[in-house]
Amino acid sequence: MAKFTGSRAFVVEDETLVLFGLEDALADLGCEVVAQAMRLEQAITLAETLGPVDVAILDVNIGGTTVFPVAQILKERGVPLVFATGYGRAGLPPEWQSHAVIVKPYSQQDIERVLTPLLAGRGDE
């Protein structure tokens, strides 16, 4: 029942166990994690050079700084964004509040719920 088979995801998360859990949840949903970053500099480089991706899941707080420079690059590339944060939508600056949010700690069902509208129709053709 891999709902999003064929979808390609880019993940930015600085906590190893959270990253592994997210990768497992995405794999269970059929998403391929094509790249992941645990540091901001690495995430910026990947955001600029990565091949096509269908969605990016970005931890808002990466090693004491924010992920918004990465988000800006991906937004300009037309990549749908999901922000992961313990603070919810209210923890995002106003210019980012229209994007999808999953609140930590999140479940696989939370991930599926937020990805469904973003990935609807992908791979169905």
mmCIF file of C-alpha atoms in Angstrom:
data_model
loop_
_atom_site.group_PDB
_atom_site.id
_atom_site.type_symbol
_atom_site.label_atom_id
_atom_site.label_comp_id
_atom_site.label_asym_id
_atom_site.label_seq_id
_atom_site.Cartn_x
_atom_site.Cartn_y
_atom_site.Cartn_z
ATOM 1 C CA MET A 1 0.000 0.000 0.000
ATOM 2 C CA ALA A 2 2.751 2.393 -0.932
ATOM 3 C CA LYS A 3 0.609 5.438 -1.576
ATOM 4 C CA PHE A 4 3.336 7.656 -3.028
ATOM 5 C CA THR A 5 5.344 5.120 -5.050
ATOM 6 C CA GLY A 6 7.770 6.861 -7.363
ATOM 7 C CA SER A 7 7.778 10.142 -5.460
ATOM 8 C CA ARG A 8 11.179 11.652 -4.734
ATOM 9 C CA ALA A 9 11.837 13.445 -1.440
ATOM 10 C CA PHE A 10 14.635 15.662 -0.113
ATOM 11 C CA VAL A 11 14.921 15.690 3.686
ATOM 12 C CA VAL A 12 16.730 18.155 5.948
ATOM 13 C CA GLU A 13 16.865 17.028 9.598
ATOM 14 C CA ASP A 14 19.701 17.437 12.089
ATOM 15 C CA GLU A 15 18.634 14.770 14.601
ATOM 16 C CA THR A 16 19.837 11.327 13.509
ATOM 17 C CA LEU A 17 17.027 9.281 15.072
ATOM 18 C CA VAL A 18 14.354 11.638 13.736
ATOM 19 C CA LEU A 19 15.978 11.476 10.295
ATOM 20 C CA PHE A 20 16.005 7.661 10.312
ATOM 21 C CA GLY A 21 12.378 7.568 11.450
ATOM 22 C CA LEU A 22 11.346 10.003 8.735
ATOM 23 C CA GLU A 23 13.220 8.029 6.071
ATOM 24 C CA ASP A 24 11.506 4.821 7.231
ATOM 25 C CA ALA A 25 8.072 6.473 7.211
ATOM 26 C CA LEU A 26 8.642 7.885 3.729
ATOM 27 C CA ALA A 27 9.859 4.501 2.461
ATOM 28 C CA ASP A 28 6.745 2.839 3.900
ATOM 29 C CA LEU A 29 4.658 5.370 1.956
ATOM 30 C CA GLY A 30 6.591 4.616 -1.233
ATOM 31 C CA CYS A 31 8.696 7.785 -1.331
ATOM 32 C CA GLU A 32 12.327 7.536 -2.291
ATOM 33 C CA VAL A 33 14.574 9.816 -0.229
ATOM 34 C CA VAL A 34 16.929 10.984 -2.973
ATOM 35 C CA ALA A 35 18.991 13.188 -0.666
ATOM 36 C CA GLN A 36 19.223 14.139 2.976
ATOM 37 C CA ALA A 37 21.192 16.750 4.854
ATOM 38 C CA MET A 38 21.943 17.225 8.532
ATOM 39 C CA ARG A 39 23.773 20.573 8.258
ATOM 40 C CA LEU A 40 22.664 23.857 6.734
ATOM 41 C CA GLU A 41 25.659 24.244 4.401
ATOM 42 C CA GLN A 42 25.154 20.723 3.051
ATOM 43 C CA ALA A 43 21.417 21.370 2.623
ATOM 44 C CA ILE A 44 22.042 24.584 0.657
ATOM 45 C CA THR A 45 24.469 22.809 -1.683
ATOM 46 C CA LEU A 46 22.023 19.954 -2.248
ATOM 47 C CA ALA A 47 19.086 22.349 -2.751
ATOM 48 C CA GLU A 48 21.057 24.094 -5.492
ATOM 49 C CA THR A 49 22.360 20.974 -7.245
ATOM 50 C CA LEU A 50 19.800 18.233 -6.631
ATOM 51 C CA GLY A 51 17.957 16.696 -9.549
ATOM 52 C CA PRO A 52 14.159 16.756 -9.681
ATOM 53 C CA VAL A 53 12.332 16.157 -6.417
ATOM 54 C CA ASP A 54 8.602 16.019 -5.728
ATOM 55 C CA VAL A 55 8.697 17.320 -2.160
ATOM 56 C CA ALA A 56 11.127 18.586 0.492
ATOM 57 C CA ILE A 57 10.646 18.034 4.216
ATOM 58 C CA LEU A 58 12.641 20.603 6.154
ATOM 59 C CA ASP A 59 13.329 20.707 9.880
ATOM 60 C CA VAL A 60 12.991 24.412 10.720
ATOM 61 C CA ASN A 61 15.813 24.478 13.288
ATOM 62 C CA ILE A 62 19.058 23.001 11.950
ATOM 63 C CA GLY A 63 21.947 23.088 14.381
ATOM 64 C CA GLY A 64 20.802 26.322 16.004
ATOM 65 C CA THR A 65 20.033 28.163 12.758
ATOM 66 C CA THR A 66 16.967 28.177 10.520
ATOM 67 C CA VAL A 67 16.393 26.281 7.291
ATOM 68 C CA PHE A 68 14.807 29.206 5.419
ATOM 69 C CA PRO A 69 17.766 29.817 3.036
ATOM 70 C CA VAL A 70 17.277 26.232 1.825
ATOM 71 C CA ALA A 71 13.513 26.717 1.635
ATOM 72 C CA GLN A 72 13.981 29.811 -0.529
ATOM 73 C CA ILE A 73 16.172 27.947 -3.033
ATOM 74 C CA LEU A 74 13.689 25.072 -3.239
ATOM 75 C CA LYS A 75 10.713 27.416 -3.512
ATOM 76 C CA GLU A 76 12.389 29.152 -6.461
ATOM 77 C CA ARG A 77 12.862 25.705 -8.040
ATOM 78 C CA GLY A 78 9.145 24.985 -7.622
ATOM 79 C CA VAL A 79 9.589 22.203 -5.055
ATOM 80 C CA PRO A 80 6.614 21.754 -2.663
ATOM 81 C CA LEU A 81 7.779 22.303 0.927
ATOM 82 C CA VAL A 82 6.826 20.749 4.250
ATOM 83 C CA PHE A 83 8.228 22.308 7.413
ATOM 84 C CA ALA A 84 8.808 20.091 10.457
ATOM 85 C CA THR A 85 8.797 21.966 13.751
ATOM 86 C CA GLY A 86 7.859 21.560 17.368
ATOM 87 C CA TYR A 87 6.273 25.017 17.304
ATOM 88 C CA GLY A 88 3.641 24.397 14.644
ATOM 89 C CA ARG A 89 2.602 26.892 11.985
ATOM 90 C CA ALA A 90 2.795 29.762 14.503
ATOM 91 C CA GLY A 91 6.544 29.122 14.775
ATOM 92 C CA LEU A 92 7.088 30.045 11.122
ATOM 93 C CA PRO A 93 7.722 33.573 9.845
ATOM 94 C CA PRO A 94 4.641 35.006 8.077
ATOM 95 C CA GLU A 95 6.088 34.534 4.593
ATOM 96 C CA TRP A 96 6.333 30.760 5.143
ATOM 97 C CA GLN A 97 3.039 30.110 6.957
ATOM 98 C CA SER A 98 1.171 29.135 3.799
ATOM 99 C CA HIS A 99 3.355 26.038 3.399
ATOM 100 C CA ALA A 100 2.553 22.609 4.813
ATOM 101 C CA VAL A 101 3.626 21.919 8.415
ATOM 102 C CA ILE A 102 4.068 18.769 10.461
ATOM 103 C CA VAL A 103 4.410 19.231 14.195
ATOM 104 C CA LYS A 104 7.097 17.295 16.043
ATOM 105 C CA PRO A 105 6.800 14.666 17.286
ATOM 106 C CA TYR A 106 4.909 13.515 14.190
ATOM 107 C CA SER A 107 3.643 10.113 13.108
ATOM 108 C CA GLN A 108 3.627 8.339 9.758
ATOM 109 C CA GLN A 109 -0.078 9.269 9.545
ATOM 110 C CA ASP A 110 0.846 12.955 9.959
ATOM 111 C CA ILE A 111 3.370 12.641 7.133
ATOM 112 C CA GLU A 112 0.853 10.895 4.897
ATOM 113 C CA ARG A 113 -1.800 13.543 5.637
ATOM 114 C CA VAL A 114 0.501 16.444 4.744
ATOM 115 C CA LEU A 115 1.936 14.757 1.644
ATOM 116 C CA THR A 116 -1.410 13.681 0.170
ATOM 117 C CA PRO A 117 -2.375 17.089 -1.308
ATOM 118 C CA LEU A 118 1.226 17.812 -2.351
ATOM 119 C CA LEU A 119 1.736 14.531 -4.187
ATOM 120 C CA ALA A 120 -1.811 13.965 -5.430
ATOM 121 C CA GLY A 121 -1.776 12.698 -8.977
ATOM 122 C CA ARG A 122 1.987 12.147 -9.170
ATOM 123 C CA GLY A 123 2.796 8.806 -10.674
ATOM 124 C CA ASP A 124 -0.840 8.124 -11.539
ATOM 125 C CA GLU A 125 -0.400 8.966 -15.217
#
